[in-house]
């Protein structure tokens, strides 16, 4: 099999995985692995396919085969972490993610997995450490990227980094830092998101945070934005203030609002 033929089959694998025929993707990968038994990528993809298919023992078997060819394969340690997590072993998952990052500290997806695990465990200081590492060490120039690169990174992992970072900061009552992170995200995403009303959730959180911080200038700015740009009824402002006092910053308490049977605020 030529390299060009292998590349064409690999494209077919990616297509089948994307559109749900995992069994066909696995069959092609077996063919590729038979032709190129020393190619770790095909073993890694087999492991990933079996993981996606819920066949965790087979996924782990092929992950180990890939590591036998290359014991410094960070993506496979990430996959081992996912497999361990799916089996209910958070400790083993954490060890695997950390091993991936020991090999490659710049491996963003490994940090994302570790960050998500810490968030689930409510270890918010560790969440913020991982998020800041990604933002400051891996994508420090993100605001200068072109819009297509921003969109791609946003979809791959940056949105989840931002959202977990501001949630972790809010959980630690670091409201000013959280507000700055939300503003940073709006600056980052506004170049590829053209809907002027898209950032209403972010603007709601910013209003609540600045209200809690007793920053009258910024509270007034976002209050005016809600009244004049989003054109909401004044009672909604009162509801957001009640939310903030009760700790509903990233979500809302429906009891604090006047909402009719059709879901409209009045």
Tab-separated table of N, CA and C in Angstrom, residues 79-169:
chain	number	residue	atom	x	y	z
A	79	UNK	N	-6.195	9.734	26.324
A	79	UNK	CA	-7.219	8.725	26.081
A	79	UNK	C	-7.314	7.737	27.240
A	80	UNK	N	-6.166	7.351	27.794
A	80	UNK	CA	-6.190	6.464	28.965
A	80	UNK	C	-6.918	7.128	30.133
A	81	UNK	N	-6.754	8.442	30.246
A	81	UNK	CA	-7.481	9.164	31.282
A	81	UNK	C	-8.978	9.126	31.049
A	82	UNK	N	-9.380	9.301	29.808
A	82	UNK	CA	-10.799	9.245	29.471
A	82	UNK	C	-11.374	7.853	29.745
A	83	UNK	N	-10.603	6.834	29.402
A	83	UNK	CA	-11.050	5.459	29.648
A	83	UNK	C	-11.205	5.213	31.149
A	84	UNK	N	-10.195	5.646	31.923
A	84	UNK	CA	-10.263	5.469	33.380
A	84	UNK	C	-11.460	6.209	33.962
A	85	UNK	N	-11.702	7.431	33.471
A	85	UNK	CA	-12.847	8.205	33.966
A	85	UNK	C	-14.154	7.484	33.643
A	86	UNK	N	-14.252	6.955	32.416
A	86	UNK	CA	-15.466	6.242	32.012
A	86	UNK	C	-15.694	4.997	32.864
A	87	UNK	N	-14.605	4.439	33.393
A	87	UNK	CA	-14.711	3.274	34.269
A	87	UNK	C	-14.953	3.670	35.721
A	88	UNK	N	-15.008	4.978	35.983
A	88	UNK	CA	-15.293	5.461	37.326
A	88	UNK	C	-14.083	5.673	38.207
A	89	UNK	N	-12.899	5.670	37.618
A	89	UNK	CA	-11.669	5.825	38.405
A	89	UNK	C	-11.085	7.221	38.164
A	90	UNK	N	-11.512	8.183	38.952
A	90	UNK	CA	-11.038	9.556	38.786
A	90	UNK	C	-9.554	9.693	39.123
A	91	UNK	N	-9.100	8.944	40.098
A	91	UNK	CA	-7.690	9.034	40.497
A	91	UNK	C	-6.789	8.582	39.353
A	92	UNK	N	-7.133	7.464	38.726
A	92	UNK	CA	-6.332	6.963	37.608
A	92	UNK	C	-6.407	7.916	36.419
A	93	UNK	N	-7.581	8.513	36.218
A	93	UNK	CA	-7.734	9.487	35.130
A	93	UNK	C	-6.812	10.678	35.355
A	94	UNK	N	-6.769	11.178	36.584
A	94	UNK	CA	-5.909	12.324	36.896
A	94	UNK	C	-4.443	11.989	36.655
A	95	UNK	N	-4.020	10.792	37.059
A	95	UNK	CA	-2.628	10.384	36.852
A	95	UNK	C	-2.301	10.351	35.363
A	96	UNK	N	-3.231	9.836	34.557
A	96	UNK	CA	-2.992	9.738	33.117
A	96	UNK	C	-2.880	11.119	32.477
A	97	UNK	N	-3.788	12.024	32.850
A	97	UNK	CA	-3.726	13.384	32.297
A	97	UNK	C	-2.416	14.076	32.693
A	98	UNK	N	-2.026	13.887	33.936
A	98	UNK	CA	-0.772	14.502	34.397
A	98	UNK	C	0.433	13.928	33.662
A	99	UNK	N	0.378	12.633	33.337
A	99	UNK	CA	1.460	12.021	32.590
A	99	UNK	C	1.551	12.624	31.186
A	100	UNK	N	0.396	12.858	30.563
A	100	UNK	CA	0.385	13.499	29.238
A	100	UNK	C	1.049	14.866	29.303
A	101	UNK	N	0.772	15.618	30.370
A	101	UNK	CA	1.324	16.967	30.503
A	101	UNK	C	2.791	16.949	30.921
A	102	UNK	N	3.202	15.893	31.580
A	102	UNK	CA	4.628	15.742	31.906
A	102	UNK	C	5.434	15.580	30.620
A	103	UNK	N	4.845	14.870	29.650
A	103	UNK	CA	5.506	14.674	28.351
A	103	UNK	C	5.474	15.960	27.540
A	104	UNK	N	4.314	16.611	27.535
A	104	UNK	CA	4.150	17.835	26.742
A	104	UNK	C	3.326	18.854	27.529
A	105	UNK	N	3.973	19.763	28.244
A	105	UNK	CA	3.239	20.766	29.035
A	105	UNK	C	2.327	21.653	28.195
A	106	UNK	N	2.583	21.734	26.884
A	106	UNK	CA	1.775	22.580	26.001
A	106	UNK	C	0.598	21.827	25.382
A	107	UNK	N	0.350	20.617	25.812
A	107	UNK	CA	-0.734	19.797	25.262
A	107	UNK	C	-2.061	20.306	25.822
A	108	UNK	N	-2.721	21.158	25.044
A	108	UNK	CA	-3.894	21.886	25.538
A	108	UNK	C	-5.035	20.960	25.945
A	109	UNK	N	-5.347	19.954	25.122
A	109	UNK	CA	-6.483	19.088	25.442
A	109	UNK	C	-6.247	18.291	26.718
A	110	UNK	N	-4.983	17.937	26.980
A	110	UNK	CA	-4.685	17.263	28.236
A	110	UNK	C	-4.994	18.164	29.427
A	111	UNK	N	-4.656	19.435	29.302
A	111	UNK	CA	-4.961	20.388	30.380
A	111	UNK	C	-6.464	20.604	30.521
A	112	UNK	N	-7.158	20.607	29.400
A	112	UNK	CA	-8.615	20.767	29.459
A	112	UNK	C	-9.246	19.596	30.203
A	113	UNK	N	-8.796	18.378	29.888
A	113	UNK	CA	-9.344	17.203	30.584
A	113	UNK	C	-9.079	17.292	32.083
A	114	UNK	N	-7.853	17.674	32.441
A	114	UNK	CA	-7.501	17.779	33.851
A	114	UNK	C	-8.318	18.873	34.524
A	115	UNK	N	-8.480	19.999	33.838
A	115	UNK	CA	-9.273	21.102	34.375
A	115	UNK	C	-10.711	20.673	34.621
A	116	UNK	N	-11.298	19.946	33.678
A	116	UNK	CA	-12.683	19.499	33.839
A	116	UNK	C	-12.823	18.534	35.012
A	117	UNK	N	-11.810	17.684	35.197
A	117	UNK	CA	-11.830	16.760	36.320
A	117	UNK	C	-11.762	17.519	37.639
A	118	UNK	N	-10.880	18.516	37.709
A	118	UNK	CA	-10.779	19.324	38.923
A	118	UNK	C	-12.084	20.073	39.184
A	119	UNK	N	-12.725	20.550	38.115
A	119	UNK	CA	-13.986	21.275	38.304
A	119	UNK	C	-15.041	20.346	38.908
A	120	UNK	N	-15.108	19.133	38.392
A	120	UNK	CA	-16.075	18.174	38.925
A	120	UNK	C	-15.810	17.883	40.398
A	121	UNK	N	-14.524	17.883	40.777
A	121	UNK	CA	-14.145	17.626	42.167
A	121	UNK	C	-14.212	18.889	43.030
A	122	UNK	N	-14.601	20.004	42.422
A	122	UNK	CA	-14.724	21.304	43.096
A	122	UNK	C	-13.391	21.799	43.655
A	123	UNK	N	-12.311	21.424	42.986
A	123	UNK	CA	-10.987	21.924	43.359
A	123	UNK	C	-10.718	23.165	42.501
A	124	UNK	N	-11.391	24.251	42.860
A	124	UNK	CA	-11.465	25.409	41.972
A	124	UNK	C	-10.128	26.128	41.799
A	125	UNK	N	-9.274	26.078	42.818
A	125	UNK	CA	-7.957	26.715	42.665
A	125	UNK	C	-7.129	25.995	41.606
A	126	UNK	N	-7.268	24.667	41.522
A	126	UNK	CA	-6.570	23.900	40.493
A	126	UNK	C	-7.188	24.156	39.112
A	127	UNK	N	-8.496	24.348	39.079
A	127	UNK	CA	-9.165	24.692	37.816
A	127	UNK	C	-8.576	25.982	37.252
A	128	UNK	N	-8.494	26.991	38.106
A	128	UNK	CA	-7.984	28.284	37.627
A	128	UNK	C	-6.526	28.176	37.197
A	129	UNK	N	-5.731	27.373	37.895
A	129	UNK	CA	-4.324	27.199	37.505
A	129	UNK	C	-4.224	26.643	36.083
A	130	UNK	N	-5.003	25.615	35.791
A	130	UNK	CA	-4.947	25.000	34.462
A	130	UNK	C	-5.458	25.963	33.388
A	131	UNK	N	-6.532	26.667	33.684
A	131	UNK	CA	-7.091	27.606	32.710
A	131	UNK	C	-6.125	28.748	32.417
A	132	UNK	N	-5.523	29.300	33.460
A	132	UNK	CA	-4.576	30.404	33.247
A	132	UNK	C	-3.354	29.920	32.482
A	133	UNK	N	-2.929	28.684	32.722
A	133	UNK	CA	-1.788	28.153	31.961
A	133	UNK	C	-2.129	28.141	30.473
A	134	UNK	N	-3.314	27.661	30.134
A	134	UNK	CA	-3.712	27.608	28.723
A	134	UNK	C	-3.760	29.009	28.129
A	135	UNK	N	-4.417	29.934	28.833
A	135	UNK	CA	-4.586	31.276	28.289
A	135	UNK	C	-3.269	32.046	28.211
A	136	UNK	N	-2.416	31.873	29.216
A	136	UNK	CA	-1.185	32.682	29.287
A	136	UNK	C	0.041	32.030	28.661
A	137	UNK	N	0.038	30.690	28.578
A	137	UNK	CA	1.224	29.996	28.083
A	137	UNK	C	1.015	29.344	26.716
A	138	UNK	N	-0.211	28.930	26.421
A	138	UNK	CA	-0.449	28.218	25.164
A	138	UNK	C	-1.026	29.140	24.099
A	139	UNK	N	-1.956	30.014	24.494
A	139	UNK	CA	-2.557	30.937	23.508
A	139	UNK	C	-2.478	32.382	24.010
A	140	UNK	N	-1.285	32.858	24.384
A	140	UNK	CA	-1.193	34.216	24.938
A	140	UNK	C	-1.560	35.315	23.939
A	141	UNK	N	-1.416	35.026	22.648
A	141	UNK	CA	-1.697	36.018	21.608
A	141	UNK	C	-3.063	35.811	20.965
A	142	UNK	N	-3.967	35.143	21.662
A	142	UNK	CA	-5.257	34.754	21.081
A	142	UNK	C	-6.062	35.934	20.533
A	143	UNK	N	-5.963	37.111	21.160
A	143	UNK	CA	-6.767	38.251	20.714
A	143	UNK	C	-6.298	38.775	19.362
A	144	UNK	N	-5.065	38.425	18.968
A	144	UNK	CA	-4.531	38.904	17.690
A	144	UNK	C	-4.729	37.886	16.561
A	145	UNK	N	-5.280	36.706	16.860
A	145	UNK	CA	-5.489	35.699	15.814
A	145	UNK	C	-6.555	36.178	14.830
A	146	UNK	N	-6.508	35.641	13.602
A	146	UNK	CA	-7.579	35.960	12.655
A	146	UNK	C	-8.850	35.229	13.080
A	147	UNK	N	-9.972	35.664	12.553
A	147	UNK	CA	-11.264	35.180	13.058
A	147	UNK	C	-11.461	33.685	12.839
A	148	UNK	N	-10.914	33.126	11.748
A	148	UNK	CA	-11.077	31.704	11.506
A	148	UNK	C	-10.308	30.879	12.534
A	149	UNK	N	-9.104	31.333	12.877
A	149	UNK	CA	-8.327	30.618	13.891
A	149	UNK	C	-9.008	30.747	15.254
A	150	UNK	N	-9.564	31.914	15.534
A	150	UNK	CA	-10.291	32.097	16.794
A	150	UNK	C	-11.496	31.163	16.866
A	151	UNK	N	-12.245	31.093	15.775
A	151	UNK	CA	-13.428	30.230	15.759
A	151	UNK	C	-13.040	28.771	15.974
A	152	UNK	N	-11.977	28.343	15.316
A	152	UNK	CA	-11.529	26.956	15.436
A	152	UNK	C	-11.118	26.644	16.873
A	153	UNK	N	-10.323	27.526	17.482
A	153	UNK	CA	-9.892	27.300	18.858
A	153	UNK	C	-11.064	27.362	19.831
A	154	UNK	N	-11.989	28.265	19.574
A	154	UNK	CA	-13.179	28.374	20.419
A	154	UNK	C	-13.946	27.061	20.417
A	155	UNK	N	-14.132	26.480	19.236
A	155	UNK	CA	-14.890	25.236	19.119
A	155	UNK	C	-14.126	24.046	19.677
A	156	UNK	N	-12.799	24.077	19.550
A	156	UNK	CA	-11.999	22.947	20.025
A	156	UNK	C	-11.922	22.894	21.545
A	157	UNK	N	-11.600	24.038	22.162
A	157	UNK	CA	-11.456	23.993	23.620
A	157	UNK	C	-11.520	25.345	24.332
A	158	UNK	N	-11.334	26.463	23.644
A	158	UNK	CA	-11.194	27.716	24.385
A	158	UNK	C	-12.478	28.155	25.079
A	159	UNK	N	-13.632	27.890	24.461
A	159	UNK	CA	-14.866	28.289	25.135
A	159	UNK	C	-15.015	27.577	26.466
A	160	UNK	N	-14.737	26.278	26.484
A	160	UNK	CA	-14.870	25.534	27.736
A	160	UNK	C	-13.845	25.996	28.764
A	161	UNK	N	-12.683	26.446	28.292
A	161	UNK	CA	-11.678	26.993	29.212
A	161	UNK	C	-12.198	28.269	29.854
A	162	UNK	N	-12.694	29.176	29.026
A	162	UNK	CA	-13.212	30.433	29.555
A	162	UNK	C	-14.363	30.195	30.539
A	163	UNK	N	-15.316	29.372	30.148
A	163	UNK	CA	-16.507	29.215	30.982
A	163	UNK	C	-16.167	28.555	32.317
A	164	UNK	N	-15.259	27.578	32.295
A	164	UNK	CA	-14.864	26.954	33.561
A	164	UNK	C	-14.024	27.893	34.408
A	165	UNK	N	-13.249	28.755	33.762
A	165	UNK	CA	-12.449	29.705	34.517
A	165	UNK	C	-13.344	30.700	35.242
A	166	UNK	N	-14.303	31.295	34.529
A	166	UNK	CA	-15.114	32.285	35.250
A	166	UNK	C	-16.027	31.629	36.283
A	167	UNK	N	-16.472	30.400	36.028
A	167	UNK	CA	-17.280	29.708	37.036
A	167	UNK	C	-16.448	29.396	38.280
A	168	UNK	N	-15.201	28.980	38.075
A	168	UNK	CA	-14.334	28.667	39.216
A	168	UNK	C	-14.008	29.921	40.017
A	169	UNK	N	-13.779	31.027	39.328
A	169	UNK	CA	-13.496	32.285	40.028
A	169	UNK	C	-14.719	32.761	40.810
